[in-house]
Amino acid sequence: MELNKLLTTTPKKIKGTYIYVDDAVAMAKNPVLRSISTTPAAVILFPSTKHEPHKHMHKQSTPKHQQLHQLEPTESISNVPYWNKKIHDICTRDRNVDEALRLLDHLCLHHGYFLNSLNLTNIIHALCDATRFDEAHHRFFLSISSRCVPDQRTCNILIARLLASNNPQTTLHLVHSLLQVKPDFVPSLINYNRLIHQFCLSTRVIKAHRLFFHIKSRGHCPNVVSYTTLINGYCGIGDVDDAFKLFVEMSECDVVPNSLTYSVLIRGVLRKRDMENGRQLMGKLWERMKDEEDTSVNSASFANLISSLCREGFFSEVFKIAEDMPQGNSVNEKFAYGHMIDSLCNVGRNHGASRIVYIMRNRGFVPSLVSYNSIVHGLCKQGGCTRAYQLLQEGTDFGYLPSEHTYKVLVENLCRESDIHKAREVLQIMLNKEDVDKTRIYNIYLRGLCLANNPTELLNVLINMLQTQCQPDVITLNTVVNGFCKMGRIEEALKVLHDMLMGKFCAPDTVTFTTIISGLLNVGRIQEALSLLHQVMPQKGFRSGVVTYNVVLRGLFKLQQADEAMIVFNRMVDEGVAADSATYAIVIDGLCESGQIDEAKRFWDDVIWPSKIHDNYV
């Protein structure tokens, strides 16, 4: 084909070859391109130097003539070790794969440099490190097409890296391409097994089974991992019959099933609600575990079995296993109990998990603090805070203290049930914890008290903090103020604000004033609220924001003071405070509730629509 027909910056297909070119001289010099006629199946990519830098590049773009000047080699092209090290350093030390690609493509395109397996390996690893798997696959395909194929060991290493993309179809296509160019290449059984696993995960079990047959045709003997993975795939799609056929085939092929094989088969049987066959297989599983040399396989098998039983709702079987421990010493007992607890908590059976703890304690085992915390937390979320409190007290015997999040949930639920005595006990337990932020622990407790409508306890906690030299911060005081306001005890809230302004406590912030204003409006004290907004806050150096104004507008409209609310809105605009969607929703809702439909329409047409600040709710 004539050379001038190839001069284009857009891709052209020539005998199955995609080529990006923009330099006729470089093409004429390149020996790989000249060999196209002898390699009609080749797919060779020469990225045009005119197209933009890769989207992953973060460096500032450089003019094209400067880029080319920077890429001009100062070392002979024939010095392959030098260029190997150069590309390796850019990929590994500088971690700039785009720079390495640009250099490599420039060398190949303009100077006749031949890509070698070491260059390819560095590029593939760098692209995979950057999670740019599509490009990594593409580069490997191009290398294969240009007959630059690494040795068998390197190919298997690169395939293993590409398998991290979880794109088994593309990776398998790459393997087939390698086999076409290099018929003696033998992919490792580990890579084949990973491909089978990925196909099964995506429910393409038939595809996985075809690959299984392909393994045999390549001279590999599928091992127990191959069979177990495929059996698990069939069980995952509910095809237990084919799973059993594979299980029988294992014995015929002298492949001994391990405990994990039995476990995944039981999973499929349980999904069919066939508990009778499930028990029979479990009996065989316990026997197989005794002969299993790899303890990690037994642990995985046991974990899979317990998870399956919990997922399918066979909780009585879990408790029976916990009582009898039929696996004996094949599985570490503490691990076994711990996984039972975790599996029961995962399906919301926290009371059942606490029963496992009881069994453990009777046998002299202590549950892990993480598992124990999961039970306490789950019980709190399910309304079992009394039982959670009991477990907390029992757990202190072996050093358990709840996490901060679990403490928060437990205290809030106890306060919600008005069980202040237990909530106070939980507070003391947390305060005794080493290296704890006591002010933060008090703040969480105060937030819980706001749910209990107990103003006396709020003040008592504040006094107790001062007596124990635990200085309340602004969050503490805002929480107290908010609690008083929610309980309708506005005078107590104002007293706290006054003490803050007088310097007895830390200074208030915008949240303090906003909370007090909301409390005043809730009890109909409009003028005091507006005085705080327009006079006290500016005098104290506070500028009201849109959140504060939204609180005022909502309160005024709730009190049927639509005219006053619109005055406040106009003043907000005059002060340069930008309204948000919440502001407009409050105004529209308030005007409509006040019967001012025409005013609401006008407000929409004249204010909201031109502002372009409105969501679906507005």
Coordinates of C-alpha atoms in Angstrom, one line a residue:
M1 CA 0.0 0.0 0.0
E2 CA 1.3 3.5 -0.9
L3 CA 2.8 5.4 2.0
N4 CA 1.0 8.7 1.2
K5 CA -2.3 7.0 1.8
L6 CA -1.3 6.4 5.5
L7 CA -0.6 10.1 6.2
T8 CA -3.4 10.9 8.6
T9 CA -3.9 11.6 12.3
T10 CA -7.0 9.4 12.3
P11 CA -6.9 5.6 12.6
K12 CA -6.8 3.6 9.4
K13 CA -7.3 -0.1 9.1
I14 CA -4.7 -1.9 7.0
K15 CA -5.0 -5.7 6.7
G16 CA -6.4 -5.9 10.3
T17 CA -3.9 -3.3 11.6
Y18 CA -4.9 -0.1 13.4
I19 CA -2.2 2.6 13.1
Y20 CA -2.1 6.2 14.4
V21 CA 0.5 8.2 12.4
D22 CA 1.4 11.8 11.8
D23 CA 4.9 11.6 10.6
A24 CA 5.7 9.9 7.2
V25 CA 9.5 10.0 7.8
A26 CA 9.1 8.3 11.1
M27 CA 6.9 5.6 9.5
A28 CA 9.4 5.0 6.8
K29 CA 12.2 4.6 9.4
N30 CA 10.2 2.2 11.7
P31 CA 11.1 -1.4 10.9
V32 CA 8.0 -2.8 12.6
L33 CA 5.7 -0.7 10.4
R34 CA 7.6 -1.8 7.3
S35 CA 6.9 -5.4 8.2
I36 CA 3.1 -5.0 8.1
S37 CA 2.9 -6.9 4.9
T38 CA 4.5 -9.9 6.5
T39 CA 2.3 -9.7 9.6
P40 CA -1.2 -9.1 8.4
A41 CA -2.7 -9.9 11.8
A42 CA -0.6 -7.3 13.6
V43 CA -2.2 -4.6 15.7
I44 CA 0.3 -1.8 16.2
L45 CA -0.4 1.4 17.9
F46 CA 1.6 4.6 17.4
P47 CA -0.1 7.3 19.4
S48 CA -0.2 10.6 17.6
T49 CA 1.9 13.3 19.2
K50 CA -0.9 15.7 18.3
H51 CA -3.5 14.3 20.7
E52 CA -4.0 15.6 24.2
P53 CA -2.2 14.3 27.2
H54 CA -3.8 11.4 29.0
K55 CA -6.6 12.4 31.4
H56 CA -4.7 10.9 34.3
M57 CA -1.7 13.2 33.9
H58 CA -1.6 15.9 36.6
K59 CA 1.4 17.9 35.3
Q60 CA 0.9 21.2 33.5
S61 CA 0.8 20.7 29.7
T62 CA 3.8 21.7 27.8
P63 CA 3.9 23.0 24.2
K64 CA 4.5 20.3 21.6
H65 CA 7.8 21.5 20.3
Q66 CA 9.2 21.6 23.9
Q67 CA 7.9 18.1 24.6
L68 CA 9.6 16.8 21.6
H69 CA 12.8 18.6 22.5
Q70 CA 12.7 17.1 26.0
L71 CA 12.2 13.6 24.6
E72 CA 15.1 13.8 22.1
P73 CA 17.4 11.0 23.2
T74 CA 20.8 12.0 24.5
E75 CA 21.9 8.3 24.6
S76 CA 22.2 5.9 21.6
I77 CA 19.1 3.9 20.8
S78 CA 21.3 0.8 20.7
N79 CA 22.0 1.2 24.4
V80 CA 19.1 -1.0 25.4
P81 CA 20.1 -1.4 29.1
Y82 CA 20.1 2.4 29.4
W83 CA 16.6 2.8 28.1
N84 CA 15.4 -0.2 30.1
K85 CA 16.6 1.4 33.3
K86 CA 15.2 4.8 32.2
I87 CA 11.7 3.5 31.6
H88 CA 11.9 1.4 34.8
D89 CA 12.9 4.4 36.9
I90 CA 10.1 6.6 35.5
C91 CA 7.5 3.8 36.2
T92 CA 8.7 2.8 39.7
R93 CA 10.7 5.7 41.2
D94 CA 8.8 8.7 39.6
R95 CA 5.5 6.7 39.3
N96 CA 4.7 8.7 36.2
V97 CA 3.5 6.0 33.7
D98 CA 2.2 8.7 31.3
E99 CA 5.8 10.0 30.9
A100 CA 7.1 6.5 30.4
L101 CA 4.5 5.8 27.7
R102 CA 5.2 9.1 25.9
L103 CA 9.0 8.4 26.0
L104 CA 8.5 4.8 24.8
D105 CA 6.2 5.7 22.0
H106 CA 8.4 8.5 20.9
L107 CA 11.5 6.2 20.8
C108 CA 9.6 3.6 18.8
L109 CA 8.0 6.0 16.4
H110 CA 10.9 8.4 15.7
H111 CA 14.0 6.4 16.4
G112 CA 13.2 2.8 15.5
Y113 CA 13.5 1.5 19.1
F114 CA 12.1 -2.0 19.6
L115 CA 9.8 -2.6 22.6
N116 CA 11.2 -5.4 24.7
S117 CA 9.6 -7.6 27.4
L118 CA 11.2 -5.6 30.3
N119 CA 9.7 -2.4 29.0
L120 CA 6.3 -4.1 28.6
T121 CA 6.5 -5.5 32.2
N122 CA 7.3 -2.1 33.7
I123 CA 4.5 -0.4 31.8
I124 CA 1.9 -3.1 32.7
H125 CA 2.8 -3.0 36.3
A126 CA 2.7 0.8 36.4
L127 CA -0.7 0.9 34.7
C128 CA -2.1 -1.7 37.1
D129 CA -0.7 0.2 40.1
A130 CA -2.7 3.2 38.8
T131 CA -5.8 1.0 38.3
R132 CA -5.7 1.7 34.6
F133 CA -6.5 -1.8 33.7
D134 CA -8.1 -1.2 30.3
E135 CA -5.0 0.5 29.1
A136 CA -2.9 -2.3 30.6
H137 CA -4.9 -4.9 28.7
H138 CA -4.7 -2.8 25.5
R139 CA -0.9 -2.4 25.8
F140 CA -0.5 -6.2 26.3
F141 CA -2.7 -6.9 23.3
L142 CA -0.6 -4.6 21.1
S143 CA 2.6 -6.2 22.3
I144 CA 1.3 -9.7 21.4
S145 CA 0.2 -8.5 18.0
S146 CA 3.7 -7.1 17.3
R147 CA 5.2 -10.4 18.4
C148 CA 6.8 -8.9 21.5
V149 CA 5.9 -11.7 23.9
P150 CA 7.7 -12.1 27.3
D151 CA 8.7 -15.5 28.6
Q152 CA 6.2 -17.9 30.2
R153 CA 6.9 -16.9 33.8
T154 CA 6.6 -13.1 33.0
C155 CA 3.4 -13.7 31.1
N156 CA 1.8 -15.5 34.0
I157 CA 2.9 -12.7 36.4
L158 CA 1.3 -10.0 34.1
I159 CA -1.9 -12.0 33.8
A160 CA -2.1 -12.3 37.5
R161 CA -1.8 -8.5 37.7
L162 CA -4.5 -8.0 35.1
L163 CA -6.8 -10.3 37.0
A164 CA -7.1 -7.6 39.6
S165 CA -9.3 -5.7 37.1
N166 CA -12.1 -8.2 37.7
N167 CA -12.7 -8.3 34.0
P168 CA -12.3 -12.0 33.3
Q169 CA -13.6 -11.9 29.7
T170 CA -10.9 -9.5 28.6
T171 CA -8.2 -11.3 30.5
L172 CA -9.3 -14.6 29.0
H173 CA -9.2 -13.1 25.5
L174 CA -5.7 -12.0 26.2
V175 CA -4.7 -15.5 27.2
H176 CA -6.2 -16.9 24.0
S177 CA -4.2 -14.3 22.0
L178 CA -1.0 -15.4 23.8
L179 CA -1.8 -19.0 22.9
Q180 CA -2.2 -18.1 19.2
V181 CA 1.2 -16.4 19.0
K182 CA 3.0 -18.6 21.5
P183 CA 1.4 -22.1 21.3
D184 CA 3.8 -23.6 23.9
F185 CA 2.6 -21.0 26.5
V186 CA 1.0 -22.7 29.5
P187 CA -1.0 -20.4 31.8
S188 CA -0.6 -21.3 35.4
L189 CA -3.4 -23.2 37.1
I190 CA -3.6 -20.5 39.7
N191 CA -4.5 -17.9 37.0
Y192 CA -7.0 -20.3 35.5
N193 CA -8.7 -20.9 38.9
R194 CA -8.9 -17.1 39.5
L195 CA -10.6 -16.7 36.1
I196 CA -13.1 -19.5 37.0
H197 CA -13.8 -17.7 40.3
Q198 CA -14.4 -14.4 38.6
F199 CA -16.7 -15.8 36.0
C200 CA -18.6 -17.5 38.9
L201 CA -18.8 -14.3 40.9
S202 CA -20.5 -12.7 37.9
T203 CA -22.9 -15.7 37.6
R204 CA -21.4 -16.7 34.3
V205 CA -21.0 -20.2 35.5
I206 CA -21.4 -21.9 32.1
K207 CA -18.5 -19.7 30.8
A208 CA -16.5 -20.9 33.8
H209 CA -17.3 -24.5 33.1
R210 CA -16.2 -24.1 29.5
L211 CA -12.9 -22.7 30.8
F212 CA -12.7 -25.7 33.1
F213 CA -12.8 -28.0 30.0
H214 CA -10.3 -25.7 28.3
I215 CA -7.9 -26.3 31.2
K216 CA -8.1 -30.0 30.6
S217 CA -7.5 -29.6 26.9
R218 CA -4.3 -27.6 27.7
G219 CA -2.9 -30.6 29.6
H220 CA -3.7 -29.2 33.1
C221 CA -5.3 -31.4 35.7
P222 CA -7.9 -29.3 37.6
N223 CA -7.2 -29.5 41.3
V224 CA -9.4 -29.3 44.4
V225 CA -9.5 -25.5 44.1
S226 CA -10.8 -25.7 40.5
Y227 CA -13.6 -28.1 41.4
T228 CA -14.5 -26.3 44.6
T229 CA -14.7 -22.9 42.9
L230 CA -16.9 -24.3 40.1
I231 CA -19.2 -26.2 42.6
N232 CA -19.5 -22.9 44.6
G233 CA -20.5 -21.2 41.3
Y234 CA -23.3 -23.7 40.6
C235 CA -24.5 -23.5 44.2
G236 CA -24.6 -19.7 43.9
I237 CA -27.1 -19.9 41.0
G238 CA -29.1 -22.6 42.7
D239 CA -28.1 -25.5 40.4
V240 CA -27.3 -28.1 43.1
D241 CA -27.7 -31.0 40.7
D242 CA -24.7 -29.9 38.5
A243 CA -22.8 -29.1 41.7
F244 CA -23.3 -32.7 42.9
K245 CA -22.2 -34.1 39.5
L246 CA -19.0 -32.2 39.8
F247 CA -18.6 -33.5 43.3
V248 CA -18.9 -37.1 42.1
E249 CA -16.5 -36.3 39.2
M250 CA -13.9 -35.3 41.6
S251 CA -13.6 -38.8 43.0
E252 CA -13.5 -40.3 39.5
C253 CA -10.6 -38.0 38.7
D254 CA -8.8 -38.9 42.0
V255 CA -9.2 -35.3 43.3
V256 CA -10.0 -35.5 47.0
P257 CA -12.5 -32.9 48.2
N258 CA -11.4 -30.8 51.1
S259 CA -13.5 -29.4 53.9
L260 CA -14.2 -26.3 52.0
T261 CA -15.7 -28.3 49.1
Y262 CA -18.2 -29.9 51.5
S263 CA -18.9 -26.5 53.0
V264 CA -19.8 -24.9 49.7
L265 CA -21.9 -27.9 48.7
I266 CA -23.8 -27.6 52.0
R267 CA -24.4 -23.9 51.2
G268 CA -26.2 -24.9 48.0
V269 CA -28.3 -27.6 49.8
L270 CA -29.3 -25.2 52.5
R271 CA -30.5 -22.7 49.9
K272 CA -32.9 -25.4 48.7
R273 CA -34.2 -25.7 52.3
D274 CA -33.0 -29.4 52.3
M275 CA -32.0 -29.6 55.9
E276 CA -32.0 -33.4 55.9
N277 CA -29.2 -33.7 53.2
G278 CA -27.6 -30.7 54.8
R279 CA -27.2 -32.6 58.1
Q280 CA -25.8 -35.6 56.3
L281 CA -23.2 -33.5 54.5
M282 CA -22.3 -31.7 57.8
G283 CA -21.6 -35.1 59.4
K284 CA -19.2 -35.8 56.5
L285 CA -17.7 -32.3 56.9
W286 CA -16.8 -32.9 60.5
E287 CA -15.1 -36.2 59.6
R288 CA -13.2 -34.5 56.7
M289 CA -12.0 -31.7 59.0
K290 CA -10.1 -34.2 61.2
D291 CA -8.0 -35.3 58.2
E292 CA -7.4 -31.8 56.8
E293 CA -3.8 -30.7 57.1
D294 CA -4.3 -27.0 56.4
T295 CA -6.1 -25.5 59.4
S296 CA -6.9 -22.3 57.4
V297 CA -9.1 -24.4 55.1
N298 CA -11.0 -25.8 58.1
S299 CA -11.5 -22.2 59.4
A300 CA -12.8 -21.0 56.1
S301 CA -15.1 -24.0 55.8
F302 CA -16.5 -23.5 59.3
A303 CA -17.0 -19.8 58.7
N304 CA -18.8 -20.5 55.4
L305 CA -21.1 -23.1 57.0
I306 CA -22.1 -20.8 59.9
S307 CA -22.7 -17.9 57.6
S308 CA -24.9 -20.1 55.4
L309 CA -26.9 -21.4 58.3
C310 CA -27.5 -17.9 59.6
R311 CA -28.3 -16.5 56.2
E312 CA -30.9 -19.2 55.6
G313 CA -32.4 -18.9 59.1
F314 CA -31.3 -22.2 60.6
F315 CA -30.4 -20.7 63.9
S316 CA -31.2 -23.8 66.0
E317 CA -28.5 -25.6 64.1
V318 CA -26.0 -22.9 65.0
F319 CA -26.9 -23.1 68.7
K320 CA -26.6 -26.9 68.5
I321 CA -23.1 -26.6 67.0
A322 CA -22.2 -24.1 69.7
E323 CA -23.2 -26.6 72.4
D324 CA -21.7 -29.8 70.9
M325 CA -18.8 -28.4 68.9
P326 CA -18.8 -31.4 66.6
Q327 CA -15.7 -30.1 64.7
G328 CA -13.6 -30.9 67.8
N329 CA -10.1 -29.5 67.7
S330 CA -10.2 -29.0 63.9
V331 CA -11.2 -25.4 64.3
N332 CA -10.0 -23.0 67.0
E333 CA -12.8 -22.8 69.5
K334 CA -12.5 -19.1 70.1
F335 CA -12.5 -18.4 66.4
A336 CA -15.6 -20.7 66.0
Y337 CA -17.6 -18.8 68.7
G338 CA -16.5 -15.5 67.4
H339 CA -17.7 -16.2 63.9
M340 CA -21.0 -17.4 65.3
I341 CA -21.4 -14.1 67.1
D342 CA -20.5 -12.1 64.0
S343 CA -22.8 -14.1 61.7
L344 CA -25.8 -13.8 64.1
C345 CA -25.2 -10.1 64.4
N346 CA -25.0 -9.7 60.7
V347 CA -28.5 -11.0 60.3
G348 CA -29.8 -9.0 63.2
R349 CA -30.0 -11.9 65.7
N350 CA -28.2 -10.0 68.5
H351 CA -30.1 -11.8 71.3
G352 CA -28.9 -15.1 69.8
A353 CA -25.4 -13.7 69.7
S354 CA -25.6 -13.0 73.4
R355 CA -26.6 -16.6 73.9
I356 CA -23.4 -17.7 72.3
V357 CA -21.5 -15.4 74.7
Y358 CA -23.2 -17.2 77.6
I359 CA -22.1 -20.6 76.2
M360 CA -18.6 -19.2 75.7
R361 CA -18.3 -17.9 79.3
N362 CA -19.5 -21.2 80.7
R363 CA -16.7 -22.9 78.9
G364 CA -14.1 -20.4 80.1
F365 CA -13.8 -18.4 76.9
V366 CA -13.9 -14.6 76.6
P367 CA -15.4 -13.1 73.5
S368 CA -13.4 -10.6 71.5
L369 CA -14.1 -7.0 72.5
V370 CA -15.1 -6.2 68.9
S371 CA -17.6 -9.0 68.7
Y372 CA -19.0 -8.1 72.1
N373 CA -19.3 -4.5 71.1
S374 CA -21.3 -5.6 68.0
I375 CA -23.8 -7.4 70.2
V376 CA -24.3 -4.5 72.6
H377 CA -24.6 -2.0 69.7
G378 CA -27.1 -4.2 67.8
L379 CA -29.2 -4.7 70.9
C380 CA -29.4 -1.0 71.4
K381 CA -30.6 -0.5 67.8
Q382 CA -33.2 -3.2 68.2
G383 CA -34.8 -1.7 71.3
G384 CA -33.0 -4.2 73.7
C385 CA -31.1 -1.5 75.6
T386 CA -31.8 -3.1 79.0
R387 CA -30.2 -6.3 77.9
A388 CA -27.4 -4.3 76.3
Y389 CA -26.8 -2.5 79.7
Q390 CA -26.7 -5.9 81.4
L391 CA -24.1 -7.2 78.9
L392 CA -22.1 -4.0 79.4
Q393 CA -22.0 -4.6 83.2
E394 CA -21.0 -8.2 82.7
G395 CA -18.4 -7.2 80.1
T396 CA -16.5 -5.0 82.5
D397 CA -15.3 -8.2 84.2
F398 CA -13.1 -9.0 81.2
G399 CA -12.2 -5.4 80.3
Y400 CA -15.0 -4.5 77.9
L401 CA -15.8 -0.8 77.4
P402 CA -18.2 0.3 74.7
S403 CA -17.0 2.3 71.7
E404 CA -18.0 5.9 71.6
H405 CA -20.6 5.2 69.0
T406 CA -22.1 2.3 70.9
Y407 CA -22.1 4.4 74.1
K408 CA -24.0 7.2 72.3
V409 CA -26.7 4.8 71.0
L410 CA -27.0 3.1 74.4
V411 CA -27.3 6.3 76.4
E412 CA -29.8 7.8 74.0
N413 CA -32.0 4.8 74.1
L414 CA -31.9 4.6 77.9
C415 CA -32.8 8.3 78.1
R416 CA -35.6 7.8 75.6
E417 CA -37.0 5.1 77.9
S418 CA -36.5 7.6 80.9
D419 CA -34.1 5.1 82.6
I420 CA -31.8 7.9 83.8
H421 CA -30.2 5.8 86.5
K422 CA -28.8 3.3 84.0
A423 CA -27.8 6.0 81.6
R424 CA -25.9 7.7 84.5
E425 CA -24.1 4.4 85.2
V426 CA -23.1 4.1 81.6
L427 CA -21.7 7.6 81.8
Q428 CA -19.6 6.8 84.8
I429 CA -18.2 3.7 83.1
M430 CA -17.1 5.7 80.1
L431 CA -15.6 8.5 82.3
N432 CA -13.4 5.8 84.0
K433 CA -12.0 4.9 80.6
E434 CA -8.3 5.9 80.2
D435 CA -7.4 8.7 77.8
V436 CA -11.0 9.6 77.2
D437 CA -12.2 13.1 76.2
K438 CA -14.4 13.7 79.3
T439 CA -16.0 16.8 77.9
R440 CA -17.1 14.9 74.7
I441 CA -18.4 12.0 76.9
Y442 CA -20.5 14.5 78.9
N443 CA -21.8 16.1 75.7
I444 CA -23.0 12.8 74.4
Y445 CA -24.8 12.2 77.7
L446 CA -26.4 15.7 77.7
R447 CA -27.6 15.1 74.1
G448 CA -29.3 11.9 75.3
L449 CA -30.9 13.8 78.3
C450 CA -32.6 16.2 75.9
L451 CA -34.7 13.2 74.9
A452 CA -35.8 12.5 78.5
N453 CA -37.4 15.9 79.3
N454 CA -35.4 16.1 82.5
P455 CA -34.2 19.7 83.0
T456 CA -33.0 18.9 86.6
E457 CA -30.5 16.3 85.4
L458 CA -29.3 18.7 82.7
L459 CA -28.3 21.3 85.4
N460 CA -26.9 18.6 87.7
V461 CA -24.6 17.3 84.9
L462 CA -23.4 20.9 84.2
I463 CA -22.7 21.5 87.9
N464 CA -21.0 18.1 88.2
M465 CA -18.7 19.0 85.3
L466 CA -17.6 22.2 87.0
Q467 CA -17.0 20.4 90.3
T468 CA -14.8 17.8 88.7
Q469 CA -12.8 20.4 86.8
C470 CA -14.1 19.3 83.5
Q471 CA -14.6 22.5 81.6
P472 CA -17.8 22.7 79.5
D473 CA -17.2 23.9 76.0
V474 CA -19.5 25.7 73.7
I475 CA -21.0 22.4 72.4
T476 CA -21.8 21.4 76.0
L477 CA -23.6 24.7 76.6
N478 CA -25.4 24.7 73.3
T479 CA -26.6 21.2 74.1
V480 CA -28.0 22.3 77.5
V481 CA -29.6 25.4 75.9
N482 CA -31.2 23.2 73.2
G483 CA -32.5 20.8 75.8
F484 CA -34.1 23.6 77.8
C485 CA -35.7 25.1 74.7
K486 CA -37.1 21.7 73.6
M487 CA -38.6 21.2 77.1
G488 CA -40.2 24.7 77.0
R489 CA -37.9 25.9 79.8
I490 CA -36.9 29.1 78.0
E491 CA -36.0 31.0 81.2
E492 CA -33.4 28.5 82.1
A493 CA -32.0 28.7 78.5
L494 CA -31.8 32.5 78.8
K495 CA -30.1 32.2 82.1
V496 CA -27.4 30.0 80.6
L497 CA -27.0 32.5 77.7
H498 CA -26.7 35.4 80.2
D499 CA -24.0 33.5 82.1
M500 CA -22.1 32.9 78.8
L501 CA -22.3 36.6 77.9
M502 CA -21.1 37.6 81.4
G503 CA -18.1 35.4 81.1
K504 CA -19.0 32.7 83.6
F505 CA -18.8 30.2 80.8
C506 CA -17.2 30.2 77.4
A507 CA -18.6 32.8 74.9
P508 CA -21.7 31.9 72.9
D509 CA -21.6 31.4 69.2
T510 CA -24.1 31.7 66.4
V511 CA -25.6 28.3 67.2
T512 CA -26.3 29.5 70.7
F513 CA -28.3 32.5 69.6
T514 CA -30.1 30.6 66.8
T515 CA -31.2 28.0 69.4
I516 CA -32.4 30.6 71.8
I517 CA -34.3 32.5 69.1
S518 CA -36.0 29.3 68.0
G519 CA -37.0 28.6 71.6
L520 CA -38.4 32.1 72.0
L521 CA -40.5 31.8 68.9
N522 CA -41.8 28.4 69.9
V523 CA -43.3 29.9 73.0
G524 CA -44.6 33.0 71.1
R525 CA -42.1 35.6 72.4
I526 CA -41.6 37.3 69.1
Q527 CA -40.2 40.6 70.1
E528 CA -37.5 39.1 72.3
A529 CA -36.5 36.8 69.5
L530 CA -36.3 39.7 67.0
S531 CA -34.4 41.8 69.6
L532 CA -31.8 39.0 69.8
L533 CA -31.6 38.8 66.0
H534 CA -31.4 42.5 65.2
Q535 CA -29.8 44.0 68.3
V536 CA -28.0 41.7 70.6
M537 CA -26.2 39.6 67.9
P538 CA -24.8 42.6 66.0
Q539 CA -23.7 44.2 69.3
K540 CA -21.8 41.0 70.3
G541 CA -20.1 40.9 66.9
F542 CA -22.2 38.1 65.4
R543 CA -23.6 38.3 61.8
S544 CA -26.7 36.3 61.2
G545 CA -26.5 33.7 58.5
V546 CA -29.1 32.0 56.3
V547 CA -29.6 29.2 58.9
T548 CA -30.5 31.7 61.6
Y549 CA -32.8 33.6 59.3
N550 CA -34.5 30.4 58.2
V551 CA -35.2 29.6 61.9
V552 CA -36.8 33.0 62.3
L553 CA -38.9 32.8 59.2
R554 CA -40.1 29.3 60.1
G555 CA -41.1 30.5 63.6
L556 CA -42.9 33.6 62.4
F557 CA -44.9 31.8 59.7
K558 CA -45.8 29.1 62.3
L559 CA -47.2 31.9 64.5
Q560 CA -49.2 33.2 61.5
Q561 CA -47.0 36.3 61.4
A562 CA -46.6 36.3 57.6
D563 CA -46.2 40.1 57.2
E564 CA -43.5 40.2 59.9
A565 CA -41.8 37.2 58.3
M566 CA -41.6 39.0 54.9
I567 CA -40.1 42.1 56.6
V568 CA -37.4 39.8 58.1
F569 CA -36.9 38.3 54.6
N570 CA -36.4 41.7 53.0
R571 CA -34.0 42.7 55.7
M572 CA -32.0 39.5 55.2
V573 CA -31.7 40.4 51.5
D574 CA -30.7 44.0 52.3
E575 CA -27.9 42.7 54.6
G576 CA -26.5 40.6 51.7
V577 CA -27.4 37.2 53.2
A578 CA -28.1 34.8 50.2
A579 CA -31.2 32.8 50.5
D580 CA -31.1 29.0 49.8
S581 CA -33.7 26.5 48.8
A582 CA -34.8 26.0 52.4
T583 CA -35.5 29.7 52.7
Y584 CA -37.7 29.7 49.6
A585 CA -39.5 26.5 50.7
I586 CA -40.3 28.1 54.1
V587 CA -41.6 31.3 52.5
I588 CA -43.8 29.6 49.9
D589 CA -45.2 27.1 52.5
G590 CA -45.8 29.9 55.0
L591 CA -47.6 32.2 52.5
C592 CA -49.8 29.4 51.3
E593 CA -50.6 28.4 54.9
S594 CA -51.6 32.0 55.5
G595 CA -53.9 32.0 52.6
Q596 CA -51.8 34.5 50.6
I597 CA -51.7 32.4 47.4
D598 CA -51.4 35.4 45.1
E599 CA -48.4 36.7 47.1
A600 CA -46.9 33.2 46.9
K601 CA -47.2 33.2 43.1
R602 CA -45.7 36.7 42.9
F603 CA -42.8 35.6 45.1
W604 CA -42.2 32.6 42.8
D605 CA -42.3 34.7 39.7
D606 CA -40.3 37.7 40.9
V607 CA -37.8 36.2 43.4
I608 CA -37.4 32.4 43.3
W609 CA -37.5 31.7 39.5
P610 CA -35.0 34.5 38.6
S611 CA -32.6 33.3 41.3
K612 CA -32.4 29.8 39.8
I613 CA -32.1 28.6 43.4
H614 CA -34.9 26.1 43.8
D615 CA -35.1 22.3 44.1
N616 CA -38.0 19.9 43.5
Y617 CA -39.4 20.5 46.9
V618 CA -39.8 24.2 46.4

